Every structure is written in structure tokens, then in C-alpha cells.
Amino acid sequence: MNRRLWLWGGAGALLLLFSAVVSLSIGAARPRVPLSDVWGILLHQVPGLSSWTEAVWPVSSEQIILKIRLPRVALDILVGACLSLAGAGFQGVLRNPLADPYTLGVASGSAVGAAFLMLTGMQFAGLGQWTIPVVAFGTGLVSLFVVLRLASENGKIRMETLLLSGVVLQAFLGSMVSFMVSISDKVVNQIVFWMLGSLALRGWPFVGALLPYLIVGFVVLMFYARSLNLFALGERQAAHLGVRVERTKIVVLVVSTLMTAGAVSIAGTIGFVGLVVPHLVRLMAGPDYRLLIPLSAVLGGTYMVWADTLARTVLSPTEVPIGVVTAFIGAPFFAYLLRRKKARA
Amino acid sequence: MIDADKVRMSFSGRRVLDDVGFSVRGGECFGIIGPNGSGKSTLLKLLSGVDDPEGGEVRFGGKPVRDYARKELARRMAMLEQEALPAVGFTVREVVEMGRYPYQNWLGDEEGEPGGLLDAILDKLDLTGLAERTLEHLSGGEKQRVALAKVMAQEPELLMLDEPTTYLDIGRQIQLMDRIQEWRREAGLTVIAVLHDLNLAALYCDRLLLLHRGRVVGIGEPRDILTPEKLADVYGIAPIVTEHPIRGVPQVMLQPGGWEKRLAGEDRDNGRVDVSRRG
């Protein structure tokens, strides 16, 4: 177990590092910053290593990398990790391979709260920079609760019903956001662009704001990893093996929603990441949550780095919203999973 | 070992169990029989602490079941379910190891590694060759063996069976019941089995509880419970009860007819409560 974790974890971390460095060197700025300079600039920042590397690059490059691109890539990683972990958590306790912050309507729920604050100009009312995430968490939880209530029949939740409920709620919440957009005249662009998902021009403070969500979520999910394994056998089996089923469910659903809210309030609704990433991990490393959770975090970060790199280069200098990119990859993947699930049943 | 004292339970206003009381002795095999909807599964849920009774109490080892922590309970009682294990991507060994969950701390470690125990169980149930296969690639019978191995790994004092033979052919039924019987003898295990098949119940259980519409019709040795009169009352059939030529226990032979009266009566009952019932 531990050997497999180090093996996969190490490979995943290397892939993440490589992706981050490549992504850092790609951007709209001219002249391009060569890959070797990126390595140099990064290593130069590591305490103890700075004397080994000679600063041979223009100061402008260093500024671009450290002030603009690095925080963006860091944010990519955090958002991707949060969404993937949330997806893994939802899939685990709901025993539904198609659950994800987006398909469950949780992301849209969080978005409504955030958009409302933007519309009314209360982004920083009360709790400063925490206002949006906290409100988004609240509205996300409410929508999760509504979806689960809609979907449950006699205490059981069927996969199809759950997805249907998610779709219905998403349509409703989406139209609420559209409504807010249409009654506002000055902040239209802000809401619209944020809604589709963007990680541009966020800077370091946002990285610091999202990091606690990821850490809390990761630690809690790891703590429940073995319980989630038993969930795979069914709730009743898990209960007979000593899992406190209701408590596990509530805690995991709440932290997954928390991570979703954190990611959404900073980057908008970026769909399907929580669906695609844990599934790819399962294909490679199997269903064990003790592996699935850490690997989903690492691979989620990597996935998002590449999605964001695509988003800002495909139509350069225009940026495609990152939510568009992930939906382009994620929706067909969703369809594939749905078909496979049907073929099996 | 386990006592039920005037246990009551109802669902949406309909009484499912009414003043059910009995005690099961350590080392005994106790069968619970009765027609569909007589409350067998509900009773098992109360005994295993999954649900709390509305009235009355279930005591396990002298202490109310609801006072046990979930993990402690799982170290002392296990449940073998009717449904096969789902086709998950875990290997046989991983699933069997899940039976050790109640003994492990949050890191998944256990004092005194159970490696030897797991190997012995896998070996005993002829699963060693399948140990690294995932459940998706097993047949129904193999999965049933994995489920049994998992509850064996739990090392319980009390094993509950919820109609475990429902989806098995007769060969596998006997095989499963024999394996449980053997385990019982070796480990002094107590067994409570909800069974549909009256003949299996008579062959393997020391005592039987016959349940009908949530009430106890009788508790006793198979020969006192499986009488033509009681079976006619409860199941509405006109059976022939003979003695097993070798084992000496009662065996029930069916013959067509006799159900009209009972089922007609039941439909009338259902028609009355159906609106409030729904599932």
C-alpha cells in the first residue's frame, strides 16, 4: 500500500512539476521566456539554491513569471485539486460514478451566492475577502440538500434520479444567475466572465485564500478514506463493518461542498473536473480511496494547469474561459461513462 | 447472548413487529422463518442495531445494542447479506481485509498483523488462487465465498444471516450452510439465520422462531414448529410433514392447492392498508 502510494504519488508530483514549468513558459508575453530561464528563475527562489544559479535572464521575465504566471499556475493547481477531491468525495458517499460538483448542482448553487454578492456590491461586506466563499458555501450546501431531497425515494437515491435532479436545479440556478446578469448594468462583464471560469489576473492573495480549503478538505477526506472504501460495498455492509454511515456521509458531503465553494468563488463554475480526474485515477491506480484521494489532488492540479494553458493559448491573445475548455473535454467523457454504466447494468 | 424483549416496530403507521421476544443462547443456531412481509428482515435490522425499536429492547451480551459503539459492535457481530457483493474493482484480498476494519485504527494499522489470519481464511474457502482478482471478474458463487470470508475475518461471536441462500443453487446452498456449521463448531459461534427454505432451516437450526404478521407464532425445536397445523395457519398451504430418514428432523413436502383461502384474505387486508403503505 505505502509503496504504491509513494510510487504513484512520486510520478504524479513529477508530472505536476513538469506541467507547471512548461505552462509557466507559455504565455502571451513577447518575447517568450525560454524553458531554461523558467527553471532558473524558479530555482533562484529556492533558499540555499539561489547561489548556484546565475541570473542571466532579463528582469522583465522574472517579473512576468513570479508576479503573473506563477500565482496563476498555483491557483490552477489549487482549483483543480479542490474540484477533483470534491468529485471523489461526492462519488464515494453517493456511490455514484457520475457525481461531481457540477452535475450535482453544487457548483451552480455556490455561483448563485457569489453572483448575488457581486451584483449588490457586497463582495467584501462583513467578512472581507472571506465573504464570497462563505456565502457560496452556504448556497452550495442548500442546493446539495435540495438535490438530495429531490432525488431520494424512500431514503434511496438512484443514479439517474440524482443526475436528473442535478440538471433541474442547475437549470433553475443558471437562470437565476442570468437574471442577475440582466438586471445589472455595470457589473455584467465581471459576473459573466467569472461564471464561465477564469483564473487570469488573480494574484497571490487568492492562492492564500484557497489553500486552507484544500488543506482542510484533503485532511478530512484522507481521514475517511478507509470508510469510503467500505462504502463501495454498500451502505449497509459498511454499517455492519463498523462505519458510522450517517456521520461519514454528512462530513464528506460538507467538506466536498466546502472545497467546491472555495474553488467556485475564486474561479467560477469550472465543470466536469471532479468527474474526469478521479475516474482517470481509478483507471490507473484502482478504486482504493487511500490512493485515490492524494492522486486525485495531484492529477487534478495537473489537469487544470493544462486546461488553463490551453485556454490562454488556443486563441491567443484572446483567452477562452477555462470552463469552456473543461466542458469540451468533460462532457464527452461524461457521455462515455454514462454509456458504459448503462452497458453494465 | 442476545435477547429481544417485547420489541415493537412500525412503518408509516403499520405495525410490523408486535411484542416480539426471545433469547438466543451462545453457540446455538437460531432460525427465523415466516412468510414474506412477516417482519423477518425488520427483526434482523433491530438485532444488528441498524434500526432502533420503537418499543422494547434488544440486549447483546447483557447490554442494550444501541449502547455499543459501531466498531465495537462490528467486532462482535457480523452480517452475511442476501445480496451478492457489488462488482467493485477491489481485489478479493482487499475485500476480505475490509472485515478487519473494526480492529484497525484510523491509519489502517492493527496490533498484531492479521496476515496469517487472512491467508488461513482465503485458504479455507479456496480463494487463495483468486486473491488478486477483482470482484468484477468473479462468478456469483465465488462472490458469495468472498462475502463469507469477509465476515470470517471479522471474527465475530455472533453471525447473522439474511436469507443468504436466496440466489444460490442447491449445491451452493448446502456448501454455504456446511461451511458456516463447521465454523460454528470450531469457533463456538452463535448463528441467527433468517431463512426462506424450511427444510434447510430444519436441517441446520437448533431452534426456530416462526413469525407471522409481526407476531411470534412459536419458538422451539424444528419438530415443534414445523407442524402441518402451524404451516397451514401461517403459509396457507396444506403441506405433508415427514421425518428426514437419516437426520430425524422434520422435512416439508409441498402439494398444490390450499393457498386460496389465505391469499384471498391477505389481499383483502392489503387492499385496506395499501394507500397508507406505499413501500
XYZ file of C-alpha atoms in Angstrom:
624
model
C 0.000 0.000 0.000
C 2.568 2.556 1.118
C 4.933 1.558 -1.643
C 2.215 2.031 -4.229
C 1.367 5.405 -2.740
C 4.955 6.628 -2.953
C 5.356 5.253 -6.447
C 2.217 6.769 -7.881
C 2.487 9.889 -5.748
C 6.058 10.474 -6.846
C 5.200 10.013 -10.515
C 2.197 12.306 -10.125
C 4.216 15.006 -8.385
C 6.896 14.906 -11.083
C 4.251 15.208 -13.781
C 2.699 18.135 -11.946
C 6.038 19.909 -11.590
C 6.892 19.374 -15.229
C 3.474 20.606 -16.359
C 3.721 23.671 -14.161
C 7.129 24.633 -15.524
C 6.078 24.141 -19.129
C 2.928 26.134 -18.519
C 4.957 28.927 -16.944
C 6.996 29.301 -20.090
C 3.947 29.587 -22.345
C 2.096 32.841 -22.460
C 1.141 35.876 -24.429
C 4.195 37.889 -23.426
C 6.749 38.637 -26.093
C 9.499 37.759 -26.176
C 8.823 34.296 -24.860
C 10.556 33.194 -21.719
C 12.618 30.118 -22.604
C 12.122 26.963 -20.565
C 15.671 27.071 -19.205
C 15.090 30.559 -17.860
C 11.904 29.391 -16.165
C 13.832 26.669 -14.361
C 16.494 29.194 -13.450
C 14.052 31.745 -12.124
C 12.277 29.118 -10.061
C 15.440 27.560 -8.649
C 16.707 31.025 -7.881
C 13.817 31.441 -5.489
C 14.580 28.305 -3.535
C 16.551 29.265 -0.431
C 20.026 27.752 -0.500
C 19.919 27.168 -4.243
C 19.981 30.806 -5.306
C 23.764 30.964 -5.245
C 24.053 28.052 -7.663
C 22.158 29.762 -10.422
C 23.263 32.915 -12.113
C 20.623 35.455 -13.002
C 21.170 35.574 -16.747
C 17.569 36.438 -17.701
C 16.002 39.865 -18.160
C 14.310 41.320 -15.102
C 11.066 41.595 -17.055
C 10.971 37.824 -17.465
C 11.395 37.314 -13.762
C 8.596 39.769 -13.088
C 6.255 38.061 -15.539
C 6.981 34.621 -14.137
C 6.830 35.449 -10.457
C 4.130 38.093 -10.324
C 1.735 36.991 -13.044
C 2.230 33.432 -14.195
C 3.344 31.670 -11.051
C 0.331 32.717 -8.957
C -1.910 31.750 -11.838
C -0.407 28.302 -12.144
C -0.541 27.882 -8.370
C -4.198 28.798 -8.465
C -4.769 26.344 -11.329
C -3.310 23.614 -9.169
C -5.370 24.512 -6.115
C -8.640 24.853 -8.017
C -8.048 21.597 -9.885
C -7.170 19.762 -6.688
C -10.203 21.148 -4.841
C -12.647 20.225 -7.589
C -11.175 16.754 -8.070
C -11.225 15.996 -4.359
C -14.792 17.259 -4.115
C -15.738 14.976 -7.005
C -14.029 11.996 -5.389
C -15.825 12.717 -2.121
C -19.252 13.036 -3.731
C -18.714 9.870 -5.765
C -17.613 7.974 -2.688
C -20.503 8.626 -0.353
C -23.214 8.795 -3.008
C -21.806 5.635 -4.642
C -22.376 7.281 -7.966
C -19.569 7.475 -10.527
C -21.215 10.418 -12.282
C -21.447 12.691 -9.250
C -19.310 15.814 -9.368
C -19.678 19.359 -8.035
C -21.047 20.441 -11.390
C -23.507 17.624 -12.181
C -24.899 17.772 -8.642
C -25.683 21.472 -8.997
C -23.476 22.349 -6.036
C -21.187 24.490 -8.163
C -24.171 26.393 -9.582
C -25.534 26.807 -6.083
C -22.301 28.347 -4.922
C -22.257 30.513 -8.023
C -25.662 31.994 -7.262
C -24.481 33.160 -3.866
C -21.316 34.624 -5.263
C -23.063 36.313 -8.190
C -25.591 37.862 -5.861
C -22.814 39.420 -3.817
C -21.153 40.769 -6.954
C -24.442 42.177 -8.190
C -25.177 44.004 -4.978
C -21.595 45.073 -4.497
C -21.337 43.326 -1.158
C -18.309 41.204 -2.080
C -16.423 42.300 0.979
C -19.274 43.033 3.358
C -18.901 41.572 6.799
C -16.079 39.117 6.383
C -13.761 40.880 3.951
C -12.211 38.523 1.417
C -13.970 35.577 3.077
C -17.447 36.900 2.341
C -17.839 35.339 -1.107
C -16.507 31.883 -0.164
C -18.614 31.719 2.991
C -21.823 32.729 1.232
C -21.002 30.423 -1.683
C -20.501 27.566 0.767
C -23.910 28.295 2.296
C -25.774 28.393 -1.008
C -23.830 25.359 -2.229
C -24.912 23.360 0.809
C -28.522 24.424 0.330
C -28.526 23.287 -3.284
C -26.886 19.979 -2.379
C -29.577 19.423 0.209
C -32.309 20.257 -2.308
C -30.869 17.894 -4.933
C -30.592 15.035 -2.465
C -34.133 15.621 -1.253
C -35.457 15.756 -4.805
C -33.651 12.567 -5.715
C -34.422 10.354 -2.742
C -37.286 7.919 -2.849
C -37.902 6.100 0.417
C -34.455 7.016 1.570
C -32.803 5.532 -1.515
C -31.146 7.565 -4.225
C -30.958 6.169 -7.722
C -28.248 7.275 -10.037
C -30.497 8.502 -12.822
C -32.785 10.401 -10.474
C -29.843 12.091 -8.860
C -28.488 13.305 -12.188
C -31.908 14.470 -13.255
C -32.368 16.428 -10.057
C -28.945 17.976 -10.533
C -29.833 19.044 -14.057
C -33.137 20.560 -12.973
C -31.577 22.513 -10.166
C -28.723 23.627 -12.365
C -31.151 24.987 -14.966
C -33.015 26.860 -12.283
C -29.919 28.292 -10.639
C -28.393 29.109 -14.012
C -31.412 31.171 -14.943
C -31.179 32.968 -11.610
C -27.653 33.982 -12.422
C -28.695 35.057 -15.927
C -31.433 37.098 -14.358
C -28.961 38.793 -12.084
C -26.749 39.497 -15.050
C -29.592 41.107 -16.981
C -30.731 43.412 -14.193
C -27.266 44.677 -13.526
C -25.807 47.221 -15.912
C -22.324 47.852 -14.732
C -21.008 44.519 -13.454
C -22.239 42.397 -16.334
C -18.831 41.538 -17.650
C -17.469 40.722 -14.271
C -20.207 38.193 -13.479
C -20.352 36.700 -16.946
C -16.662 36.196 -17.225
C -16.339 34.842 -13.725
C -19.287 32.495 -14.337
C -17.581 30.812 -17.256
C -14.497 30.376 -15.208
C -11.255 32.244 -15.345
C -8.044 32.161 -13.460
C -6.474 35.239 -15.009
C -5.128 38.149 -13.016
C -5.876 36.740 -9.619
C -2.534 37.053 -7.866
C -1.083 35.608 -4.708
C -3.778 36.710 -2.213
C -6.243 34.377 -3.912
C -3.805 31.498 -3.640
C -3.580 32.114 0.085
C -7.356 32.303 0.333
C -7.953 28.959 -1.367
C -5.157 26.978 0.264
C -6.942 26.477 3.639
C -9.957 24.927 1.871
C -7.743 22.438 0.118
C -5.818 21.525 3.250
C -8.932 21.046 5.379
C -10.687 19.063 2.670
C -7.701 16.883 1.948
C -7.028 16.015 5.575
C -10.661 15.215 6.317
C -11.074 13.062 3.199
C -7.865 11.165 3.945
C -9.179 10.501 7.416
C -12.301 8.947 5.899
C -10.515 7.136 3.056
C -10.947 3.658 4.512
C -14.583 4.305 5.363
C -15.146 5.358 1.756
C -13.626 2.071 0.624
C -16.233 0.215 2.645
C -18.962 2.438 1.214
C -18.190 0.856 -2.146
C -19.700 -2.380 -0.816
C -22.955 -0.604 0.028
C -24.108 1.450 2.975
C -25.481 -1.482 4.898
C -22.341 -3.552 4.508
C -20.341 -0.554 5.661
C -22.545 -0.156 8.723
C -22.142 -3.821 9.627
C -18.397 -3.462 9.348
C -18.404 -0.668 11.902
C -18.610 2.506 9.792
C -20.761 5.286 11.190
C -22.572 5.703 7.917
C -24.618 8.836 8.529
C -21.765 10.733 10.082
C -19.369 9.783 7.300
C -21.882 10.874 4.701
C -22.538 14.254 6.253
C -18.903 15.086 6.927
C -17.737 14.065 3.461
C -20.583 15.879 1.710
C -19.910 19.035 3.710
C -16.159 19.158 3.084
C -16.690 18.371 -0.581
C -19.126 21.264 -0.794
C -16.670 23.458 1.075
C -13.928 22.765 -1.454
C -16.358 23.354 -4.306
C -17.407 26.669 -2.829
C -13.806 27.738 -2.398
C -12.926 26.871 -5.974
C -16.082 28.391 -7.442
C -15.856 31.669 -5.572
C -12.394 32.215 -6.965
C -12.546 30.695 -10.410
C -16.240 30.468 -11.342
C -18.013 27.294 -12.394
C -15.488 25.007 -13.999
C -17.343 21.851 -14.869
C -16.507 18.163 -15.047
C -13.056 18.328 -13.452
C -14.309 16.405 -10.437
C -15.757 13.817 -12.790
C -12.852 13.278 -15.157
C -9.915 13.297 -12.766
C -10.952 10.756 -10.104
C -12.076 8.460 -12.871
C -8.743 8.593 -14.646
C -7.070 7.850 -11.327
C -9.344 4.834 -10.832
C -8.443 3.531 -14.271
C -4.746 3.766 -13.456
C -4.421 3.003 -9.759
C -7.643 1.220 -8.808
C -10.530 2.111 -6.530
C -8.721 2.361 -3.166
C -9.502 5.775 -1.676
C -6.234 5.821 0.231
C -4.581 6.180 -3.174
C -7.460 7.819 -4.993
C -7.603 10.907 -2.793
C -3.967 12.024 -2.904
C -3.650 11.131 -6.579
C -6.853 12.993 -7.465
C -5.431 16.097 -5.818
C -2.152 15.876 -7.729
C -3.661 14.873 -11.060
C -6.448 17.429 -10.650
C -3.834 20.137 -10.331
C -2.029 18.861 -13.411
C -5.235 18.607 -15.427
C -6.179 22.171 -14.566
C -2.727 23.516 -15.424
C -3.034 22.053 -18.909
C -6.627 23.167 -19.324
C -5.683 26.691 -18.376
C -2.652 26.635 -20.630
C -4.924 25.624 -23.499
C -7.452 28.267 -22.523
C -4.989 31.069 -22.840
C -3.088 29.880 -25.899
C -5.659 28.453 -28.325
C -6.983 31.817 -29.471
C -4.093 33.882 -28.141
C -4.126 36.777 -27.411
C -7.835 36.252 -26.649
C -8.474 33.984 -23.686
C -11.068 31.228 -23.818
C -12.860 30.820 -20.467
C -11.394 27.781 -18.773
C -14.879 26.399 -18.072
C -15.322 26.090 -21.832
C -12.164 24.027 -22.139
C -13.047 21.642 -19.310
C -16.574 21.211 -20.631
C -15.199 20.400 -24.075
C -13.187 17.580 -22.571
C -15.529 16.662 -19.746
C -18.931 16.436 -21.398
C -17.956 13.739 -23.922
C -16.230 11.890 -21.104
C -19.430 12.080 -19.084
C -21.365 10.652 -22.027
C -18.849 7.827 -22.318
C -19.163 6.966 -18.615
C -22.941 7.043 -18.826
C -22.963 4.624 -21.737
C -20.526 2.297 -20.069
C -22.583 2.345 -16.891
C -25.708 1.503 -18.880
C -23.994 -1.283 -20.760
C -23.011 -2.869 -17.468
C -26.349 -2.602 -15.745
C -26.075 -13.995 24.141
C -28.752 -11.858 22.569
C -32.204 -11.120 23.945
C -35.155 -9.365 22.406
C -37.650 -8.068 24.917
C -41.130 -7.058 23.742
C -39.775 -5.462 20.613
C -42.171 -3.315 18.591
C -41.704 -1.563 15.293
C -43.968 0.101 12.744
C -43.532 1.818 9.418
C -45.822 4.689 8.461
C -48.449 3.680 10.984
C -48.428 -0.023 10.118
C -47.249 -2.327 12.865
C -44.523 -4.590 11.521
C -43.362 -6.198 14.748
C -45.521 -6.603 17.802
C -44.164 -7.643 21.211
C -41.559 -9.983 19.802
C -39.445 -11.562 22.494
C -36.905 -14.403 22.606
C -33.369 -15.152 23.713
C -30.638 -16.883 21.804
C -28.060 -18.905 23.703
C -24.353 -18.825 22.982
C -23.253 -21.375 20.393
C -26.762 -22.026 19.165
C -28.073 -21.817 15.617
C -31.326 -19.931 15.789
C -33.537 -19.771 12.708
C -36.131 -17.141 11.961
C -38.780 -18.226 9.476
C -42.049 -16.834 8.232
C -43.800 -15.722 5.034
C -42.992 -12.603 3.029
C -43.736 -9.456 4.968
C -43.875 -11.217 8.324
C -41.193 -8.888 9.687
C -38.133 -11.151 9.471
C -35.820 -8.620 7.880
C -37.014 -5.857 10.163
C -36.288 -8.045 13.158
C -32.783 -8.697 11.887
C -32.196 -4.971 11.469
C -33.191 -4.385 15.080
C -30.994 -7.236 16.317
C -27.998 -5.882 14.431
C -28.527 -2.351 15.711
C -29.085 -0.827 12.261
C -32.508 0.381 13.404
C -33.779 1.173 16.878
C -37.011 -0.484 18.025
C -39.989 1.719 18.793
C -40.663 -0.123 21.991
C -38.895 -2.829 23.918
C -35.200 -3.515 23.876
C -32.551 -5.670 22.252
C -29.716 -6.677 24.576
C -26.485 -8.184 23.340
C -24.250 -9.719 25.979
C -26.426 -8.096 28.619
C -26.019 -4.564 27.239
C -28.519 -2.733 25.011
C -27.404 -2.920 21.390
C -27.819 0.808 20.922
C -25.240 1.483 23.659
C -22.490 -0.129 21.621
C -20.127 1.943 19.513
C -20.473 0.921 15.876
C -16.963 -0.510 15.692
C -17.269 -2.455 18.929
C -20.470 -3.993 17.661
C -18.767 -4.913 14.399
C -16.037 -6.744 16.313
C -18.655 -8.907 17.996
C -21.382 -9.424 15.404
C -21.317 -9.765 11.641
C -23.963 -9.938 8.958
C -23.959 -12.006 5.813
C -26.346 -10.360 3.400
C -28.692 -11.761 0.834
C -27.364 -9.604 -1.990
C -24.071 -10.540 -3.549
C -21.201 -8.127 -3.138
C -21.281 -5.418 -5.819
C -18.872 -5.708 -8.743
C -16.271 -3.311 -7.438
C -12.673 -3.003 -8.570
C -11.212 -4.177 -5.266
C -9.346 -7.470 -5.184
C -10.579 -10.457 -3.203
C -7.833 -9.995 -0.632
C -8.679 -6.303 -0.202
C -12.349 -7.068 0.337
C -11.602 -9.807 2.851
C -9.269 -7.426 4.648
C -12.152 -4.962 4.949
C -13.504 -7.398 7.511
C -10.676 -6.237 9.757
C -11.861 -2.625 9.627
C -13.352 -2.666 13.155
C -9.968 -3.776 14.539
C -7.899 -1.150 12.769
C -7.010 2.354 13.881
C -7.532 5.301 11.540
C -4.246 4.657 9.776
C -5.386 1.155 8.926
C -2.906 -0.493 11.292
C -3.743 -3.241 13.699
C -1.968 -4.600 16.721
C -0.655 -7.998 15.737
C -0.839 -8.125 11.942
C -3.683 -10.310 10.678
C -1.720 -11.531 7.686
C -1.771 -15.123 8.879
C -5.461 -14.968 9.619
C -6.363 -13.650 6.162
C -4.240 -16.299 4.457
C -5.841 -19.030 6.531
C -9.345 -17.821 5.672
C -8.567 -17.493 1.962
C -7.105 -20.958 2.016
C -10.049 -22.440 3.859
C -12.555 -21.075 1.357
C -10.456 -21.986 -1.708
C -9.934 -18.331 -2.514
C -6.141 -18.286 -2.474
C -5.957 -18.627 -6.230
C -8.400 -15.764 -6.695
C -6.830 -13.468 -4.086
C -5.514 -10.902 -6.564
C -8.564 -10.969 -8.846
C -11.021 -8.094 -8.638
C -14.635 -8.711 -7.707
C -15.837 -7.652 -11.164
C -14.325 -10.828 -12.539
C -15.897 -13.324 -10.151
C -18.953 -15.528 -10.558
C -21.914 -15.365 -8.190
C -20.787 -18.384 -6.190
C -17.250 -17.067 -5.857
C -18.547 -13.721 -4.659
C -20.627 -15.460 -2.025
C -17.470 -17.151 -0.779
C -15.706 -13.807 -0.627
C -18.597 -12.404 1.403
C -18.288 -15.325 3.808
C -14.526 -14.834 4.024
C -15.078 -11.177 4.864
C -17.389 -11.940 7.794
C -14.945 -14.641 8.941
C -12.200 -12.017 9.010
C -14.432 -10.024 11.318
C -14.075 -12.835 13.893
C -17.495 -12.222 15.427
C -19.140 -14.058 18.307
C -22.497 -13.780 16.605
C -23.168 -14.216 12.904
C -26.443 -13.144 11.353
C -27.583 -14.488 8.022
C -30.147 -12.613 5.991
C -31.526 -15.203 3.599
C -28.015 -15.954 2.357
C -29.088 -18.826 0.124
C -31.656 -16.905 -1.922
C -29.643 -16.579 -5.121
C -27.705 -19.834 -4.875
C -28.337 -23.195 -6.467
C -28.958 -26.087 -4.074
C -25.382 -27.326 -4.234
C -24.055 -23.949 -3.207
C -26.735 -23.602 -0.551
C -25.619 -26.774 1.184
C -21.968 -25.858 0.742
C -22.506 -22.455 2.344
C -24.520 -23.798 5.252
C -21.981 -26.580 5.845
C -19.128 -24.095 5.932
C -20.970 -21.960 8.444
C -21.764 -25.059 10.504
C -18.108 -26.034 10.535
C -17.060 -22.539 11.537
C -19.665 -22.623 14.278
C -18.266 -25.836 15.708
C -14.655 -24.649 15.544
C -15.140 -21.195 16.980
C -18.172 -21.613 19.202
C -20.001 -19.126 17.012
C -23.627 -18.225 17.589
C -25.749 -18.014 14.446
C -29.055 -16.277 13.818
C -30.361 -17.126 10.373
C -33.326 -15.721 8.518
C -34.191 -18.459 6.059
C -36.847 -18.946 3.437
C -36.246 -22.616 2.936
C -37.968 -24.515 5.742
C -36.117 -27.745 5.014
C -32.728 -26.066 5.253
C -33.884 -24.405 8.468
C -34.873 -27.767 9.932
C -31.549 -29.326 8.927
C -29.250 -26.639 10.285
C -31.044 -24.827 13.114
C -31.301 -25.948 16.728
C -34.373 -23.839 17.321
C -36.760 -21.952 15.105
C -38.852 -18.841 15.554
C -41.941 -18.697 13.383
C -43.075 -15.170 12.652
C -46.428 -14.188 11.171
C -47.667 -10.645 10.636
C -45.165 -9.321 13.107
C -46.077 -11.704 15.902
C -44.362 -14.763 17.265
C -46.353 -17.882 16.418
C -43.950 -20.228 18.139
C -40.377 -20.754 19.289
C -38.926 -24.205 19.701
C -37.203 -27.153 18.120
C -37.951 -27.699 14.450
C -40.249 -30.645 15.192
C -42.456 -28.412 17.353
C -42.569 -25.558 14.900
C -42.783 -27.220 11.516
C -46.144 -28.880 12.112
C -48.801 -29.128 9.397
C -51.202 -27.059 11.531
C -48.834 -24.151 12.095
C -47.676 -24.127 8.477
C -51.267 -24.212 7.277
C -52.066 -21.273 9.538
C -49.119 -19.157 8.576
C -48.441 -20.006 4.947
C -51.918 -21.105 3.976
C -50.662 -24.336 2.458
C -51.621 -27.919 3.078
C -48.171 -29.498 3.486
C -47.102 -33.014 4.305
C -44.507 -33.052 7.039
C -42.324 -36.145 7.188
C -39.269 -37.126 9.108
C -35.862 -36.954 7.488
C -34.853 -40.624 7.178
C -31.304 -40.020 8.391
C -31.306 -36.803 10.358
C -34.629 -37.324 12.033
C -35.641 -33.687 11.624
C -38.945 -32.669 10.033
C -38.984 -32.032 6.280
C -41.799 -30.285 4.497
C -43.265 -31.668 1.286
C -45.451 -29.373 -0.707
C -48.600 -30.194 -2.596
C -50.642 -27.985 -4.895
C -53.666 -26.120 -3.588
C -54.750 -24.818 -0.246
C -53.472 -21.251 -0.631
C -56.725 -19.724 -1.935
C -58.225 -19.009 1.449
C -55.173 -17.383 2.939
C -54.096 -15.278 -0.028
C -57.632 -14.085 -0.662
C -57.753 -12.942 2.955
C -54.399 -11.243 2.691
C -55.328 -9.354 -0.446
C -58.351 -8.025 1.303
C -56.116 -6.860 4.152
C -53.681 -5.283 1.773
C -56.402 -3.505 -0.082
C -57.342 -1.822 3.133
C -53.893 -0.642 4.114
C -52.393 -0.188 0.687
C -52.977 3.556 0.439
C -51.107 4.357 3.610
C -48.421 1.792 2.970
C -46.551 2.592 -0.228
C -43.251 0.787 0.135
